[in-house]
């Protein structure tokens, strides 16, 4: 019985120690994000998007991804492209963000720019540019 009590105490301390001993990971990242750290802004966007360490909130996720992406953080640019690509009404925004990430050498974004150009998603069809972008993606390791 004593060992079960000790085990439960250890589990509870482990689960609640971030709350007792200082800031949670979410609070630490949020603080850095509010100070303008692009990587932290991207991570905060991800936490809101997935509901990790906080309530899921897609609008706040987009807000933080955008702050990061506007500073040139390639992963945030790519993620915004993927979010906007889910809705055909936002293909233009998806293309803009994918293009920014693609121009920084992000292989999947390069492929998706090519795909969007090939099919005319949010942009005028251009098979020559589509081929150029898909070739760059392949050269960058995208399969």
PDB file of C-alpha atoms in Angstrom:
ATOM      1  CA  UNK A   1       0.000   0.000   0.000  1.00  0.00           C
ATOM      2  CA  UNK A   2       2.816   2.359   0.880  1.00  0.00           C
ATOM      3  CA  UNK A   3       4.500   1.771  -2.498  1.00  0.00           C
ATOM      4  CA  UNK A   4       1.236   2.472  -4.355  1.00  0.00           C
ATOM      5  CA  UNK A   5       0.833   5.737  -2.446  1.00  0.00           C
ATOM      6  CA  UNK A   6       4.422   6.687  -3.254  1.00  0.00           C
ATOM      7  CA  UNK A   7       3.907   5.845  -6.910  1.00  0.00           C
ATOM      8  CA  UNK A   8       0.719   7.916  -7.115  1.00  0.00           C
ATOM      9  CA  UNK A   9       2.477  10.826  -5.403  1.00  0.00           C
ATOM     10  CA  UNK A  10       5.316  10.666  -7.958  1.00  0.00           C
ATOM     11  CA  UNK A  11       2.846  10.593 -10.838  1.00  0.00           C
ATOM     12  CA  UNK A  12       0.897  13.567  -9.489  1.00  0.00           C
ATOM     13  CA  UNK A  13       4.061  15.584  -8.826  1.00  0.00           C
ATOM     14  CA  UNK A  14       5.274  14.847 -12.362  1.00  0.00           C
ATOM     15  CA  UNK A  15       1.961  15.845 -13.900  1.00  0.00           C
ATOM     16  CA  UNK A  16       1.529  19.031 -11.917  1.00  0.00           C
ATOM     17  CA  UNK A  17       5.141  20.128 -11.388  1.00  0.00           C
ATOM     18  CA  UNK A  18       5.128  22.584 -14.313  1.00  0.00           C
ATOM     19  CA  UNK A  19       2.221  24.365 -12.660  1.00  0.00           C
ATOM     20  CA  UNK A  20       3.795  24.339  -9.210  1.00  0.00           C
ATOM     21  CA  UNK A  21       7.424  25.056 -10.116  1.00  0.00           C
ATOM     22  CA  UNK A  22       6.949  27.848 -12.627  1.00  0.00           C
ATOM     23  CA  UNK A  23       5.661  28.407 -16.097  1.00  0.00           C
ATOM     24  CA  UNK A  24       4.254  25.685 -18.286  1.00  0.00           C
ATOM     25  CA  UNK A  25       5.905  25.064 -21.638  1.00  0.00           C
ATOM     26  CA  UNK A  26       2.981  26.865 -23.283  1.00  0.00           C
ATOM     27  CA  UNK A  27       3.541  29.964 -21.116  1.00  0.00           C
ATOM     28  CA  UNK A  28       7.287  29.979 -21.829  1.00  0.00           C
ATOM     29  CA  UNK A  29       6.732  29.742 -25.572  1.00  0.00           C
ATOM     30  CA  UNK A  30       3.975  32.360 -25.468  1.00  0.00           C
ATOM     31  CA  UNK A  31       6.268  34.764 -23.628  1.00  0.00           C
ATOM     32  CA  UNK A  32       8.995  34.359 -26.261  1.00  0.00           C
ATOM     33  CA  UNK A  33       6.433  34.665 -29.060  1.00  0.00           C
ATOM     34  CA  UNK A  34       5.087  37.918 -27.611  1.00  0.00           C
ATOM     35  CA  UNK A  35       8.673  39.231 -27.602  1.00  0.00           C
ATOM     36  CA  UNK A  36       8.831  38.651 -31.355  1.00  0.00           C
ATOM     37  CA  UNK A  37      10.743  35.361 -31.566  1.00  0.00           C
ATOM     38  CA  UNK A  38       9.727  33.884 -34.946  1.00  0.00           C
ATOM     39  CA  UNK A  39      10.431  30.268 -33.987  1.00  0.00           C
ATOM     40  CA  UNK A  40       8.421  30.652 -30.774  1.00  0.00           C
ATOM     41  CA  UNK A  41       5.580  32.275 -32.744  1.00  0.00           C
ATOM     42  CA  UNK A  42       5.554  29.261 -35.071  1.00  0.00           C
ATOM     43  CA  UNK A  43       5.585  26.865 -32.104  1.00  0.00           C
ATOM     44  CA  UNK A  44       2.784  28.787 -30.410  1.00  0.00           C
ATOM     45  CA  UNK A  45       0.759  28.598 -33.608  1.00  0.00           C
ATOM     46  CA  UNK A  46       1.306  24.847 -33.628  1.00  0.00           C
ATOM     47  CA  UNK A  47       0.231  24.544 -29.998  1.00  0.00           C
ATOM     48  CA  UNK A  48      -2.997  26.441 -30.700  1.00  0.00           C
ATOM     49  CA  UNK A  49      -3.574  24.484 -33.919  1.00  0.00           C
ATOM     50  CA  UNK A  50      -3.207  21.103 -32.212  1.00  0.00           C
ATOM     51  CA  UNK A  51      -4.528  22.085 -28.779  1.00  0.00           C
ATOM     52  CA  UNK A  52      -1.270  21.177 -27.019  1.00  0.00           C
ATOM     53  CA  UNK A  53      -0.891  22.852 -23.656  1.00  0.00           C
ATOM     54  CA  UNK A  54      -3.906  25.033 -24.389  1.00  0.00           C
ATOM     55  CA  UNK A  55      -7.389  24.965 -25.831  1.00  0.00           C
ATOM     56  CA  UNK A  56      -7.413  24.345 -29.588  1.00  0.00           C
ATOM     57  CA  UNK A  57      -7.999  27.629 -31.419  1.00  0.00           C
ATOM     58  CA  UNK A  58      -7.451  27.694 -35.188  1.00  0.00           C
ATOM     59  CA  UNK A  59      -7.876  31.473 -35.431  1.00  0.00           C
ATOM     60  CA  UNK A  60      -5.139  32.097 -32.864  1.00  0.00           C
ATOM     61  CA  UNK A  61      -3.013  29.473 -34.599  1.00  0.00           C
ATOM     62  CA  UNK A  62      -3.296  31.352 -37.899  1.00  0.00           C
ATOM     63  CA  UNK A  63      -2.562  34.639 -36.128  1.00  0.00           C
ATOM     64  CA  UNK A  64       0.691  33.293 -34.640  1.00  0.00           C
ATOM     65  CA  UNK A  65       1.740  31.410 -37.765  1.00  0.00           C
ATOM     66  CA  UNK A  66       1.237  34.647 -39.704  1.00  0.00           C
ATOM     67  CA  UNK A  67       3.411  36.661 -37.320  1.00  0.00           C
ATOM     68  CA  UNK A  68       6.158  34.079 -37.705  1.00  0.00           C
ATOM     69  CA  UNK A  69       5.738  33.761 -41.481  1.00  0.00           C
ATOM     70  CA  UNK A  70       5.884  37.527 -41.969  1.00  0.00           C
ATOM     71  CA  UNK A  71       9.322  37.423 -40.356  1.00  0.00           C
ATOM     72  CA  UNK A  72      10.386  34.895 -42.991  1.00  0.00           C
ATOM     73  CA  UNK A  73      10.166  31.728 -40.886  1.00  0.00           C
ATOM     74  CA  UNK A  74       9.868  29.105 -43.622  1.00  0.00           C
ATOM     75  CA  UNK A  75       8.031  26.445 -41.596  1.00  0.00           C
ATOM     76  CA  UNK A  76       5.297  28.936 -40.689  1.00  0.00           C
ATOM     77  CA  UNK A  77       4.981  30.012 -44.331  1.00  0.00           C
ATOM     78  CA  UNK A  78       4.595  26.380 -45.363  1.00  0.00           C
ATOM     79  CA  UNK A  79       2.062  25.650 -42.605  1.00  0.00           C
ATOM     80  CA  UNK A  80      -0.062  28.663 -43.556  1.00  0.00           C
ATOM     81  CA  UNK A  81      -0.017  27.466 -47.139  1.00  0.00           C
ATOM     82  CA  UNK A  82      -1.248  24.048 -46.006  1.00  0.00           C
ATOM     83  CA  UNK A  83      -3.988  25.572 -43.842  1.00  0.00           C
ATOM     84  CA  UNK A  84      -5.251  27.796 -46.654  1.00  0.00           C
ATOM     85  CA  UNK A  85      -4.942  24.967 -49.207  1.00  0.00           C
ATOM     86  CA  UNK A  86      -7.651  23.062 -47.311  1.00  0.00           C
ATOM     87  CA  UNK A  87     -10.264  25.555 -48.525  1.00  0.00           C
ATOM     88  CA  UNK A  88     -10.560  26.249 -52.285  1.00  0.00           C
ATOM     89  CA  UNK A  89     -11.757  29.781 -51.469  1.00  0.00           C
ATOM     90  CA  UNK A  90      -8.289  30.443 -50.023  1.00  0.00           C
ATOM     91  CA  UNK A  91      -6.133  28.922 -52.773  1.00  0.00           C
ATOM     92  CA  UNK A  92      -4.723  32.350 -53.605  1.00  0.00           C
ATOM     93  CA  UNK A  93      -3.437  32.801 -50.035  1.00  0.00           C
ATOM     94  CA  UNK A  94      -2.123  29.226 -50.063  1.00  0.00           C
ATOM     95  CA  UNK A  95      -0.199  29.928 -53.259  1.00  0.00           C
ATOM     96  CA  UNK A  96       1.288  33.126 -51.809  1.00  0.00           C
ATOM     97  CA  UNK A  97       2.562  31.385 -48.672  1.00  0.00           C
ATOM     98  CA  UNK A  98       3.765  28.297 -50.521  1.00  0.00           C
ATOM     99  CA  UNK A  99       5.636  30.586 -52.926  1.00  0.00           C
ATOM    100  CA  UNK A 100       7.420  32.351 -50.066  1.00  0.00           C
ATOM    101  CA  UNK A 101       8.482  29.030 -48.557  1.00  0.00           C
ATOM    102  CA  UNK A 102       9.412  27.641 -51.980  1.00  0.00           C
ATOM    103  CA  UNK A 103      11.636  30.627 -52.688  1.00  0.00           C
ATOM    104  CA  UNK A 104      13.498  29.790 -49.474  1.00  0.00           C
ATOM    105  CA  UNK A 105      14.113  26.257 -50.720  1.00  0.00           C
ATOM    106  CA  UNK A 106      11.371  24.305 -48.912  1.00  0.00           C
ATOM    107  CA  UNK A 107      10.990  21.168 -51.110  1.00  0.00           C
ATOM    108  CA  UNK A 108       7.362  20.343 -50.301  1.00  0.00           C
ATOM    109  CA  UNK A 109       6.342  23.968 -50.824  1.00  0.00           C
ATOM    110  CA  UNK A 110       8.162  23.897 -54.174  1.00  0.00           C
ATOM    111  CA  UNK A 111       6.199  20.819 -55.176  1.00  0.00           C
ATOM    112  CA  UNK A 112       2.905  22.378 -54.089  1.00  0.00           C
ATOM    113  CA  UNK A 113       3.648  25.585 -56.009  1.00  0.00           C
ATOM    114  CA  UNK A 114       4.207  23.383 -59.059  1.00  0.00           C
ATOM    115  CA  UNK A 115       0.974  21.497 -58.408  1.00  0.00           C
ATOM    116  CA  UNK A 116      -1.004  24.708 -58.044  1.00  0.00           C
ATOM    117  CA  UNK A 117       0.505  26.161 -61.225  1.00  0.00           C
ATOM    118  CA  UNK A 118      -0.187  22.955 -63.155  1.00  0.00           C
ATOM    119  CA  UNK A 119      -3.849  22.884 -62.117  1.00  0.00           C
ATOM    120  CA  UNK A 120      -4.576  26.596 -61.847  1.00  0.00           C
ATOM    121  CA  UNK A 121      -5.401  26.474 -58.137  1.00  0.00           C
ATOM    122  CA  UNK A 122      -5.519  30.115 -57.027  1.00  0.00           C
ATOM    123  CA  UNK A 123      -3.288  31.140 -59.908  1.00  0.00           C
ATOM    124  CA  UNK A 124      -3.292  31.099 -63.695  1.00  0.00           C
ATOM    125  CA  UNK A 125      -2.197  27.757 -65.135  1.00  0.00           C
ATOM    126  CA  UNK A 126       1.416  27.671 -66.251  1.00  0.00           C
ATOM    127  CA  UNK A 127       2.731  24.214 -67.070  1.00  0.00           C
ATOM    128  CA  UNK A 128       6.266  25.435 -67.805  1.00  0.00           C
ATOM    129  CA  UNK A 129       6.657  27.100 -64.396  1.00  0.00           C
ATOM    130  CA  UNK A 130       4.915  24.105 -62.805  1.00  0.00           C
ATOM    131  CA  UNK A 131       7.547  21.804 -64.258  1.00  0.00           C
ATOM    132  CA  UNK A 132      10.349  24.108 -63.063  1.00  0.00           C
ATOM    133  CA  UNK A 133       9.021  24.073 -59.499  1.00  0.00           C
ATOM    134  CA  UNK A 134       8.404  20.328 -59.374  1.00  0.00           C
ATOM    135  CA  UNK A 135      11.939  19.778 -60.712  1.00  0.00           C
ATOM    136  CA  UNK A 136      13.342  22.025 -57.963  1.00  0.00           C
ATOM    137  CA  UNK A 137      11.348  20.047 -55.406  1.00  0.00           C
ATOM    138  CA  UNK A 138      12.761  16.768 -56.689  1.00  0.00           C
ATOM    139  CA  UNK A 139      16.292  18.175 -56.690  1.00  0.00           C
ATOM    140  CA  UNK A 140      15.695  19.265 -53.092  1.00  0.00           C
ATOM    141  CA  UNK A 141      14.790  15.719 -52.101  1.00  0.00           C
ATOM    142  CA  UNK A 142      10.991  15.819 -52.304  1.00  0.00           C
ATOM    143  CA  UNK A 143       9.582  12.482 -53.436  1.00  0.00           C
TER     144      UNK A 143
END
